[in-house]
């Protein structure tokens, strides 16, 4: 796609959409699972872990790593699609 | 060989590596000095960012802190890693596209105002000095504990090393020493962790051993909860802080992390926008290795400690107990004169006080590891402290030479002149940091909340607004930044310095502690900026064009080339 003004607006809107999705997950795995719903999740056990505790001290961090790499992958694809990537 | 000989050998060897790298990567231009010429590969930048970020506190104190706080300690784990998601998604790629040298540079240009730039410089200086004093002290402490050198000599040796590679190499020297420092610190952190995990749960991966079973067949965490209950402590895996305070502290630490100038500036050093995104991902992987291991050490060490010392006869305790007793990190007071150690929650009956740092420092001895592992921990602690100190010193020097002198006081200064000023201010900053290391102000611990609170309530909102709103103008930004700053510092100063006795949950605003108040300051900053913006004129056309320009990646490389 050519980098016209209209396309650049579309590119930006799509980028914002990605951000909303990824940041919602970011919020849920840390503030949600790790804090707000930790007590309820602690009723569930996985091996030696209570699930809420596991999210607070392990799971949220793994999720953060995955979120950034998902973002990198999505944006690289989007940059190419709208022809705004760096040569 | 004994521990001390090993420590000398390993510490001196690492120092030679750092100095060698500094000579090899001298800075020749201001571009080299401020942003390593913009040519750092993303993987190297990821490692350097990780070393930059993980300080003496992350390396030495965090595991111990969590081990005493249990579940509540999760605020640090989530707070100090979750900020990288914000950094990668909301800041790093756009700031890289903008392609200048410092954070105040972005604030000054985007808000077409030297007032905004100066407020940003003051915040950057304050945050960085607060932080760097602790690092220099950390260097001194490691020296004194492992090499029996007086703390002050340790600080001076640390100053000399940092001075050498920060002043000579600037960002370029710092970047490649940080890569080496990351390797040393992560190795030093992981080796004892793996040993202790095998020892206790028979699993070589600490993150799995954490959820594994002990030799008696019970799960480690259940055992720990049980021990806590027996001794009258709250269960290890459950909360003690209020939910609202947990939420606000975690948010303040995340947003503060994303707003720290020495972290942000690392993303100016990569060649392309996509490298900025990628290196944030690499950085978080490298950080996550330590941050997912720290809580495992916390749980292993705490279980081990309680099992070893509680109700044990004082004269039959292992050798490390007496050794660390001499340093004052463990104190035993036999209140009921029975010759045994009682470690319980009840302060009247408790006979043992333990410093949090012991969990990492004494770990190799508690787990009966070879002497070279203990020496490695010393070198790792030094690497963590020196790498963070160097990153901070660079922010201080760039704020002065670039944002105050070049951009405001003496715009006609030649590049050579600016480079000299940058080196001189880095040198002065080292001396000042060393001074704070030798004479630590007694409020160092309290000011950590300050550094994060200020970064969260001042920088983060206006940088995000500067990228995501074309309409945001200088009036809004300045008003927002000043509101966030005054509110947050006022709240912290009141509870930490003016009336520390009032620092209890009943007196806190909505039950939010000073550690978490930066989140409220951040929200106020956003609100005030938005309201003031609505009543004041739009930013000039070229600014709106600039915002448009930083939103898509193409052309980032050119931006650097023009600048240099």
XYZ file of N, CA, C and O in Angstrom, chain A residues 4-82:
316
model
N 0.071 7.145 1.528
C -0.653 8.416 1.383
C -1.140 8.866 2.752
O -1.085 8.106 3.714
N -1.649 10.101 2.792
C -2.092 10.642 4.071
C -3.203 9.783 4.674
O -3.218 9.490 5.867
N -4.109 9.367 3.789
C -5.241 8.575 4.261
C -4.774 7.219 4.803
O -5.236 6.753 5.839
N -3.814 6.616 4.103
C -3.294 5.333 4.556
C -2.552 5.458 5.877
O -2.610 4.569 6.712
N -1.835 6.579 6.028
C -1.119 6.772 7.283
C -2.090 6.862 8.451
O -1.809 6.361 9.541
N -3.253 7.490 8.203
C -4.262 7.546 9.259
C -4.760 6.149 9.618
O -4.953 5.820 10.781
N -4.963 5.348 8.572
C -5.407 3.964 8.798
C -4.364 3.189 9.596
O -4.688 2.424 10.501
N -3.098 3.396 9.204
C -1.979 2.730 9.894
C -2.013 3.074 11.378
O -1.905 2.212 12.237
N -2.186 4.353 11.665
C -2.177 4.801 13.060
C -3.349 4.208 13.833
O -3.213 3.771 14.976
N -4.551 4.171 13.185
C -5.729 3.601 13.854
C -5.495 2.133 14.193
O -5.840 1.663 15.272
N -4.905 1.406 13.237
C -4.639 -0.008 13.462
C -3.649 -0.189 14.608
O -3.814 -1.061 15.466
N -2.628 0.654 14.629
C -1.632 0.621 15.700
C -2.320 0.830 17.046
O -2.080 0.092 18.008
N -3.224 1.827 17.124
C -3.922 2.095 18.386
C -4.770 0.889 18.807
O -4.844 0.560 19.990
N -5.348 0.217 17.817
C -6.154 -0.955 18.127
C -5.285 -2.048 18.771
O -5.654 -2.650 19.770
N -4.119 -2.275 18.171
C -3.186 -3.247 18.762
C -2.845 -2.873 20.201
O -2.800 -3.717 21.091
N -2.567 -1.578 20.400
C -2.170 -1.134 21.739
C -3.274 -1.422 22.749
O -3.008 -1.898 23.851
N -4.522 -1.127 22.368
C -5.636 -1.361 23.299
C -5.722 -2.846 23.660
O -5.830 -3.209 24.836
N -5.608 -3.703 22.647
C -5.700 -5.147 22.911
C -4.563 -5.599 23.834
O -4.785 -6.246 24.864
N -3.330 -5.228 23.476
C -2.178 -5.718 24.238
C -2.169 -5.153 25.664
O -1.856 -5.865 26.616
N -2.529 -3.878 25.801
C -2.506 -3.285 27.140
C -3.648 -3.826 28.013
O -3.515 -3.874 29.237
N -4.737 -4.236 27.387
C -5.798 -4.872 28.168
C -5.281 -6.191 28.750
O -5.486 -6.477 29.931
N -4.587 -6.963 27.934
C -4.021 -8.221 28.440
C -2.997 -7.930 29.538
O -2.977 -8.581 30.583
N -2.169 -6.913 29.283
C -1.160 -6.493 30.271
C -1.824 -6.214 31.611
O -1.360 -6.639 32.662
N -2.952 -5.510 31.586
C -3.651 -5.158 32.818
C -4.242 -6.405 33.486
O -4.126 -6.580 34.702
N -4.833 -7.270 32.678
C -5.505 -8.447 33.250
C -4.524 -9.402 33.931
O -4.768 -9.849 35.049
N -3.383 -9.683 33.277
C -2.472 -10.678 33.869
C -1.794 -10.169 35.140
O -1.450 -10.964 36.017
N -1.579 -8.858 35.256
C -0.885 -8.348 36.438
C -1.884 -7.840 37.474
O -2.078 -8.463 38.521
N -2.537 -6.724 37.171
C -3.469 -6.145 38.145
C -4.666 -7.068 38.394
O -5.141 -7.183 39.511
N -5.133 -7.731 37.333
C -6.290 -8.628 37.470
C -5.931 -9.912 38.194
O -6.275 -10.106 39.361
N -5.199 -10.787 37.501
C -4.897 -12.109 38.069
C -3.977 -12.021 39.290
O -4.100 -12.806 40.211
N -3.023 -11.088 39.254
C -2.025 -11.030 40.325
C -2.528 -10.342 41.585
O -2.018 -10.588 42.673
N -3.496 -9.407 41.448
C -3.920 -8.638 42.620
C -5.427 -8.753 42.873
O -5.855 -9.316 43.877
N -6.248 -8.240 41.918
C -7.689 -8.129 42.179
C -8.360 -9.495 42.389
O -9.175 -9.657 43.285
N -8.010 -10.457 41.532
C -8.663 -11.764 41.644
C -7.734 -12.823 42.228
O -7.982 -14.018 42.099
N -6.645 -12.381 42.881
C -5.655 -13.334 43.383
C -6.299 -14.315 44.369
O -6.041 -15.518 44.315
N -7.154 -13.807 45.252
C -7.751 -14.684 46.266
C -8.588 -15.794 45.627
O -8.490 -16.952 46.017
N -9.405 -15.409 44.630
C -10.229 -16.414 43.958
C -9.337 -17.422 43.229
O -9.559 -18.628 43.307
N -8.316 -16.903 42.507
C -7.446 -17.807 41.747
C -6.636 -18.716 42.674
O -6.239 -19.810 42.285
N -6.376 -18.241 43.883
C -5.611 -19.062 44.816
C -6.335 -20.352 45.187
O -5.728 -21.282 45.717
N -7.661 -20.402 44.922
C -8.405 -21.646 45.175
C -7.989 -22.731 44.181
O -8.161 -23.905 44.432
N -7.472 -22.291 43.024
C -7.033 -23.251 42.005
C -5.552 -23.540 42.223
O -4.769 -22.626 42.431
N -5.209 -24.811 42.172
C -3.790 -25.138 42.356
C -3.206 -25.778 41.111
O -3.826 -26.616 40.472
N -1.988 -25.351 40.772
C -1.267 -25.989 39.674
C 0.048 -26.469 40.268
O 0.906 -25.668 40.628
N 0.192 -27.775 40.428
C 1.380 -28.307 41.093
C 1.453 -27.731 42.499
O 0.477 -27.727 43.235
N 2.626 -27.194 42.848
C 2.788 -26.636 44.177
C 2.370 -25.188 44.291
O 2.571 -24.570 45.325
N 1.850 -24.608 43.194
C 1.518 -23.182 43.211
C 0.038 -22.945 43.424
O -0.802 -23.637 42.849
N -0.296 -21.904 44.203
C -1.642 -21.341 44.140
C -1.618 -20.405 42.936
O -0.674 -19.615 42.784
N -2.657 -20.450 42.106
C -2.581 -19.779 40.814
C -2.431 -18.249 40.920
O -1.663 -17.641 40.167
N -3.145 -17.629 41.853
C -3.042 -16.169 42.014
C -1.623 -15.762 42.387
O -1.039 -14.833 41.820
N -1.045 -16.487 43.343
C 0.318 -16.232 43.773
C 1.301 -16.441 42.608
O 2.212 -15.655 42.405
N 1.044 -17.487 41.819
C 1.937 -17.766 40.690
C 1.894 -16.615 39.673
O 2.924 -16.174 39.172
N 0.689 -16.118 39.387
C 0.603 -14.995 38.463
C 1.341 -13.774 39.004
O 2.037 -13.083 38.280
N 1.214 -13.520 40.306
C 1.839 -12.334 40.884
C 3.359 -12.423 40.850
O 4.039 -11.422 40.649
N 3.934 -13.629 41.030
C 5.395 -13.710 41.136
C 6.070 -14.347 39.920
O 7.297 -14.314 39.831
N 5.327 -14.941 39.013
C 5.931 -15.585 37.847
C 5.145 -15.290 36.563
O 5.694 -14.748 35.611
N 3.888 -15.680 36.545
C 3.100 -15.676 35.312
C 2.987 -14.309 34.659
O 3.081 -14.194 33.435
N 2.801 -13.259 35.474
C 2.663 -11.932 34.886
C 3.934 -11.569 34.114
O 3.862 -11.016 33.019
N 5.101 -11.922 34.664
C 6.366 -11.550 34.021
C 6.528 -12.288 32.684
O 6.912 -11.686 31.678
N 6.204 -13.590 32.684
C 6.274 -14.320 31.406
C 5.326 -13.681 30.389
O 5.668 -13.524 29.210
N 4.121 -13.313 30.852
C 3.157 -12.701 29.935
C 3.694 -11.395 29.351
O 3.492 -11.110 28.170
N 4.372 -10.598 30.176
C 4.919 -9.324 29.679
C 5.888 -9.568 28.522
O 5.877 -8.857 27.522
N 6.753 -10.572 28.691
C 7.723 -10.878 27.637
C 6.992 -11.239 26.343
O 7.288 -10.715 25.262
N 5.990 -12.118 26.482
C 5.244 -12.544 25.290
C 4.553 -11.346 24.640
O 4.560 -11.195 23.413
N 3.983 -10.459 25.467
C 3.277 -9.287 24.920
C 4.194 -8.420 24.061
O 3.810 -7.972 22.983
N 5.411 -8.182 24.542
C 6.312 -7.321 23.764
C 6.659 -7.988 22.434
O 6.651 -7.338 21.383
N 6.945 -9.297 22.456
C 7.304 -9.947 21.196
C 6.109 -10.029 20.244
O 6.282 -9.919 19.025
N 4.897 -10.182 20.801
C 3.706 -10.154 19.952
C 3.605 -8.776 19.285
O 3.335 -8.667 18.079
N 3.855 -7.743 20.061
C 3.797 -6.381 19.531
C 4.833 -6.176 18.418
O 4.519 -5.629 17.356
N 6.053 -6.653 18.654
C 7.106 -6.518 17.644
C 6.667 -7.172 16.338
O 6.759 -6.593 15.258
N 6.124 -8.383 16.469
C 5.713 -9.136 15.290
C 4.563 -8.429 14.565
O 4.594 -8.238 13.346
N 3.554 -7.993 15.318
C 2.399 -7.330 14.709
C 2.801 -6.035 14.015
O 2.335 -5.735 12.905
N 3.660 -5.263 14.648
C 4.041 -3.970 14.070
C 4.927 -4.131 12.842
O 4.797 -3.365 11.889
N 5.829 -5.112 12.879
C 6.662 -5.321 11.693
C 5.794 -5.656 10.485
O 6.048 -5.191 9.375
N 4.745 -6.451 10.725
C 3.851 -6.813 9.644
C 3.069 -5.588 9.160
O 2.916 -5.359 7.965
N 2.605 -4.813 10.130
C 1.811 -3.626 9.792
C 2.650 -2.589 9.017
O 2.185 -1.999 8.043
N 3.904 -2.407 9.457
C 4.796 -1.461 8.774
C 4.946 -1.832 7.303
O 4.925 -0.974 6.429
N 5.123 -3.140 7.059
C 5.306 -3.604 5.683
C 4.048 -3.370 4.873
O 4.085 -2.882 3.745
N 2.895 -3.725 5.479
C 1.631 -3.615 4.780
C 1.379 -2.182 4.322
O 0.904 -1.943 3.212
N 1.689 -1.224 5.153
C 1.430 0.172 4.802
C 2.653 0.858 4.204
O 2.672 2.071 4.054
